[in-house]
Amino acid sequence: MAVGSKDLSPKELRGFEDDRLVDELRKAKEELFNLRFQSATGQLDNHGRLRAVRKDIARIYTEMRERELGIGVKGGAK
């Protein structure tokens, strides 16, 4: 069972340019902040979303690190 956003699968992330990865990371971190705030105030309905967003962030960081080390396919190249 895959957890996370369907649009942020590892295959999709490999196709993103570096700038888009940074933008997706910023959006995911912002969403995680908002979800944590909702959780703290008791307004969070879907607690599974916290885990999904954390996994998305980890996937993005993994892809960025692989590119830094020269592992795998560079953004957009096939």
CSV table of N, CA and C in Angstrom, one decimal:
chain,number,residue,atom,x,y,z
A,1,MET,N,0.8,-1.2,0.0
A,1,MET,CA,0.0,0.0,0.0
A,1,MET,C,0.9,1.2,0.0
A,2,ALA,N,0.8,2.0,-1.0
A,2,ALA,CA,1.6,3.2,-1.1
A,2,ALA,C,1.0,4.4,-0.3
A,3,VAL,N,1.8,5.1,0.3
A,3,VAL,CA,1.4,6.2,1.1
A,3,VAL,C,1.9,7.5,0.5
A,4,GLY,N,1.1,8.5,0.5
A,4,GLY,CA,1.6,9.8,-0.1
A,4,GLY,C,0.7,10.2,-1.2
A,5,SER,N,1.2,11.3,-1.8
A,5,SER,CA,0.4,11.8,-2.9
A,5,SER,C,0.7,11.0,-4.2
A,6,LYS,N,-0.4,10.7,-4.9
A,6,LYS,CA,-0.2,10.0,-6.2
A,6,LYS,C,0.6,10.7,-7.2
A,7,ASP,N,0.5,12.1,-7.2
A,7,ASP,CA,1.3,12.9,-8.1
A,7,ASP,C,2.7,13.0,-7.8
A,8,LEU,N,3.1,12.6,-6.6
A,8,LEU,CA,4.5,12.7,-6.2
A,8,LEU,C,5.2,11.3,-6.1
A,9,SER,N,4.9,10.4,-7.0
A,9,SER,CA,5.6,9.1,-7.0
A,9,SER,C,7.0,9.3,-7.4
A,10,PRO,N,7.9,8.4,-7.1
A,10,PRO,CA,9.3,8.5,-7.5
A,10,PRO,C,9.5,8.7,-9.0
A,11,LYS,N,8.7,8.0,-9.8
A,11,LYS,CA,8.8,8.2,-11.3
A,11,LYS,C,8.5,9.6,-11.7
A,12,GLU,N,7.5,10.2,-11.1
A,12,GLU,CA,7.1,11.6,-11.4
A,12,GLU,C,8.2,12.6,-10.9
A,13,LEU,N,8.7,12.3,-9.8
A,13,LEU,CA,9.8,13.2,-9.2
A,13,LEU,C,11.0,13.2,-10.1
A,14,ARG,N,11.3,12.1,-10.7
A,14,ARG,CA,12.5,12.0,-11.6
A,14,ARG,C,12.4,12.9,-12.8
A,15,GLY,N,11.1,13.1,-13.2
A,15,GLY,CA,10.9,13.9,-14.4
A,15,GLY,C,10.9,15.4,-14.1
A,16,PHE,N,10.9,15.8,-12.9
A,16,PHE,CA,10.9,17.2,-12.5
A,16,PHE,C,12.2,17.9,-12.7
A,17,GLU,N,12.2,19.1,-13.0
A,17,GLU,CA,13.5,19.9,-13.0
A,17,GLU,C,13.8,20.3,-11.6
A,18,ASP,N,15.1,20.7,-11.4
A,18,ASP,CA,15.5,21.1,-10.0
A,18,ASP,C,14.7,22.1,-9.3
A,19,ASP,N,14.3,23.2,-10.1
A,19,ASP,CA,13.5,24.2,-9.5
A,19,ASP,C,12.1,23.7,-9.1
A,20,ARG,N,11.5,22.9,-9.9
A,20,ARG,CA,10.2,22.3,-9.6
A,20,ARG,C,10.3,21.5,-8.3
A,21,LEU,N,11.4,20.7,-8.1
A,21,LEU,CA,11.6,19.9,-6.9
A,21,LEU,C,11.6,20.8,-5.7
A,22,VAL,N,12.3,21.9,-5.8
A,22,VAL,CA,12.4,22.9,-4.7
A,22,VAL,C,11.1,23.4,-4.4
A,23,ASP,N,10.3,23.8,-5.4
A,23,ASP,CA,9.0,24.3,-5.2
A,23,ASP,C,8.0,23.3,-4.6
A,24,GLU,N,8.1,22.0,-5.0
A,24,GLU,CA,7.3,21.0,-4.4
A,24,GLU,C,7.6,20.8,-3.0
A,25,LEU,N,8.9,20.8,-2.6
A,25,LEU,CA,9.4,20.7,-1.3
A,25,LEU,C,8.8,21.8,-0.4
A,26,ARG,N,8.9,23.0,-0.9
A,26,ARG,CA,8.3,24.2,-0.2
A,26,ARG,C,6.8,24.0,0.1
A,27,LYS,N,6.1,23.6,-0.9
A,27,LYS,CA,4.7,23.3,-0.7
A,27,LYS,C,4.4,22.2,0.3
A,28,ALA,N,5.1,21.2,0.2
A,28,ALA,CA,4.9,20.0,1.1
A,28,ALA,C,5.2,20.4,2.6
A,29,LYS,N,6.3,21.2,2.8
A,29,LYS,CA,6.6,21.7,4.1
A,29,LYS,C,5.6,22.6,4.7
A,30,GLU,N,5.0,23.5,3.8
A,30,GLU,CA,4.0,24.4,4.2
A,30,GLU,C,2.7,23.6,4.6
A,31,GLU,N,2.4,22.6,3.8
A,31,GLU,CA,1.2,21.7,4.1
A,31,GLU,C,1.4,21.0,5.4
A,32,LEU,N,2.6,20.5,5.6
A,32,LEU,CA,2.9,19.8,6.9
A,32,LEU,C,2.8,20.7,8.1
A,33,PHE,N,3.3,21.9,8.0
A,33,PHE,CA,3.1,22.9,9.0
A,33,PHE,C,1.6,23.1,9.3
A,34,ASN,N,0.8,23.3,8.3
A,34,ASN,CA,-0.6,23.6,8.5
A,34,ASN,C,-1.3,22.4,9.1
A,35,LEU,N,-0.9,21.2,8.7
A,35,LEU,CA,-1.5,20.0,9.3
A,35,LEU,C,-1.1,19.8,10.7
A,36,ARG,N,0.1,20.1,11.1
A,36,ARG,CA,0.5,20.0,12.5
A,36,ARG,C,-0.2,21.1,13.3
A,37,PHE,N,-0.4,22.2,12.8
A,37,PHE,CA,-1.2,23.3,13.5
A,37,PHE,C,-2.6,22.8,13.7
A,38,GLN,N,-3.2,22.2,12.7
A,38,GLN,CA,-4.6,21.7,12.8
A,38,GLN,C,-4.7,20.6,13.9
A,39,SER,N,-3.6,19.8,13.9
A,39,SER,CA,-3.6,18.7,14.8
A,39,SER,C,-3.5,19.2,16.3
A,40,ALA,N,-2.7,20.2,16.4
A,40,ALA,CA,-2.5,20.8,17.8
A,40,ALA,C,-3.8,21.5,18.3
A,41,THR,N,-4.6,22.0,17.4
A,41,THR,CA,-5.8,22.7,17.8
A,41,THR,C,-7.0,21.8,17.7
A,42,GLY,N,-6.8,20.5,17.4
A,42,GLY,CA,-7.9,19.6,17.4
A,42,GLY,C,-8.8,19.7,16.2
A,43,GLN,N,-8.4,20.3,15.1
A,43,GLN,CA,-9.2,20.5,13.9
A,43,GLN,C,-8.9,19.5,12.8
A,44,LEU,N,-7.9,18.6,13.0
A,44,LEU,CA,-7.4,17.7,11.9
A,44,LEU,C,-8.4,16.6,11.8
A,45,ASP,N,-8.9,16.4,10.6
A,45,ASP,CA,-9.8,15.3,10.3
A,45,ASP,C,-9.1,14.0,9.8
A,46,ASN,N,-8.1,14.2,9.0
A,46,ASN,CA,-7.4,13.0,8.4
A,46,ASN,C,-6.0,13.0,8.9
A,47,HIS,N,-5.8,12.2,10.0
A,47,HIS,CA,-4.5,12.0,10.6
A,47,HIS,C,-3.5,11.3,9.6
A,48,GLY,N,-4.0,10.5,8.7
A,48,GLY,CA,-3.1,9.8,7.8
A,48,GLY,C,-2.4,10.7,6.8
A,49,ARG,N,-3.0,11.9,6.6
A,49,ARG,CA,-2.4,12.9,5.7
A,49,ARG,C,-1.0,13.4,6.3
A,50,LEU,N,-0.8,13.5,7.6
A,50,LEU,CA,0.4,13.9,8.2
A,50,LEU,C,1.5,12.9,7.7
A,51,ARG,N,1.3,11.6,7.8
A,51,ARG,CA,2.3,10.6,7.4
A,51,ARG,C,2.5,10.7,5.9
A,52,ALA,N,1.5,10.9,5.1
A,52,ALA,CA,1.7,11.0,3.7
A,52,ALA,C,2.5,12.2,3.2
A,53,VAL,N,2.3,13.3,3.9
A,53,VAL,CA,3.1,14.5,3.5
A,53,VAL,C,4.6,14.3,4.0
A,54,ARG,N,4.8,13.7,5.2
A,54,ARG,CA,6.2,13.5,5.6
A,54,ARG,C,6.9,12.5,4.6
A,55,LYS,N,6.2,11.5,4.1
A,55,LYS,CA,6.8,10.6,3.1
A,55,LYS,C,7.1,11.3,1.8
A,56,ASP,N,6.2,12.2,1.4
A,56,ASP,CA,6.4,13.0,0.2
A,56,ASP,C,7.7,13.9,0.3
A,57,ILE,N,7.8,14.5,1.5
A,57,ILE,CA,9.0,15.3,1.7
A,57,ILE,C,10.3,14.4,1.7
A,58,ALA,N,10.2,13.2,2.3
A,58,ALA,CA,11.4,12.3,2.2
A,58,ALA,C,11.7,11.9,0.8
A,59,ARG,N,10.7,11.6,0.0
A,59,ARG,CA,10.9,11.3,-1.4
A,59,ARG,C,11.6,12.4,-2.2
A,60,ILE,N,11.2,13.6,-1.9
A,60,ILE,CA,11.8,14.8,-2.6
A,60,ILE,C,13.2,14.9,-2.2
A,61,TYR,N,13.5,14.8,-0.9
A,61,TYR,CA,14.9,14.9,-0.4
A,61,TYR,C,15.7,13.8,-1.0
A,62,THR,N,15.2,12.6,-1.1
A,62,THR,CA,15.9,11.5,-1.7
A,62,THR,C,16.3,11.8,-3.1
A,63,GLU,N,15.3,12.3,-3.9
A,63,GLU,CA,15.6,12.6,-5.3
A,63,GLU,C,16.7,13.7,-5.4
A,64,MET,N,16.6,14.7,-4.6
A,64,MET,CA,17.5,15.8,-4.6
A,64,MET,C,18.9,15.3,-4.3
A,65,ARG,N,19.0,14.4,-3.3
A,65,ARG,CA,20.3,13.9,-2.9
A,65,ARG,C,20.9,12.9,-4.0
A,66,GLU,N,20.1,12.2,-4.6
A,66,GLU,CA,20.5,11.3,-5.7
A,66,GLU,C,21.1,12.1,-6.8
A,67,ARG,N,20.5,13.2,-7.1
A,67,ARG,CA,21.0,14.1,-8.2
A,67,ARG,C,22.3,14.7,-7.8
A,68,GLU,N,22.4,15.1,-6.5
A,68,GLU,CA,23.6,15.7,-6.0
A,68,GLU,C,24.8,14.7,-6.1
A,69,LEU,N,24.5,13.4,-5.9
A,69,LEU,CA,25.6,12.4,-5.9
A,69,LEU,C,25.8,11.8,-7.3
A,70,GLY,N,24.9,12.2,-8.2
A,70,GLY,CA,25.0,11.7,-9.6
A,70,GLY,C,24.4,10.3,-9.8
A,71,ILE,N,23.6,9.9,-8.9
A,71,ILE,CA,22.9,8.6,-8.9
A,71,ILE,C,21.6,8.7,-9.7
A,72,GLY,N,21.3,7.8,-10.5
A,72,GLY,CA,20.0,7.8,-11.2
A,72,GLY,C,20.0,8.7,-12.4
A,73,VAL,N,18.8,9.1,-12.8
A,73,VAL,CA,18.6,9.9,-14.0
A,73,VAL,C,18.4,11.4,-13.6
A,74,LYS,N,19.1,12.3,-14.3
A,74,LYS,CA,18.9,13.7,-14.1
A,74,LYS,C,17.6,14.2,-14.6
A,75,GLY,N,17.0,15.2,-13.9
A,75,GLY,CA,15.7,15.7,-14.2
A,75,GLY,C,15.3,15.8,-15.7
A,76,GLY,N,14.3,15.1,-16.2
A,76,GLY,CA,13.8,15.3,-17.5
A,76,GLY,C,14.6,14.4,-18.6
A,77,ALA,N,15.8,14.0,-18.3
A,77,ALA,CA,16.6,13.2,-19.3
A,77,ALA,C,16.0,11.7,-19.3
A,78,LYS,N,15.9,11.2,-20.5
A,78,LYS,CA,15.4,9.8,-20.6
A,78,LYS,C,16.4,9.0,-21.5
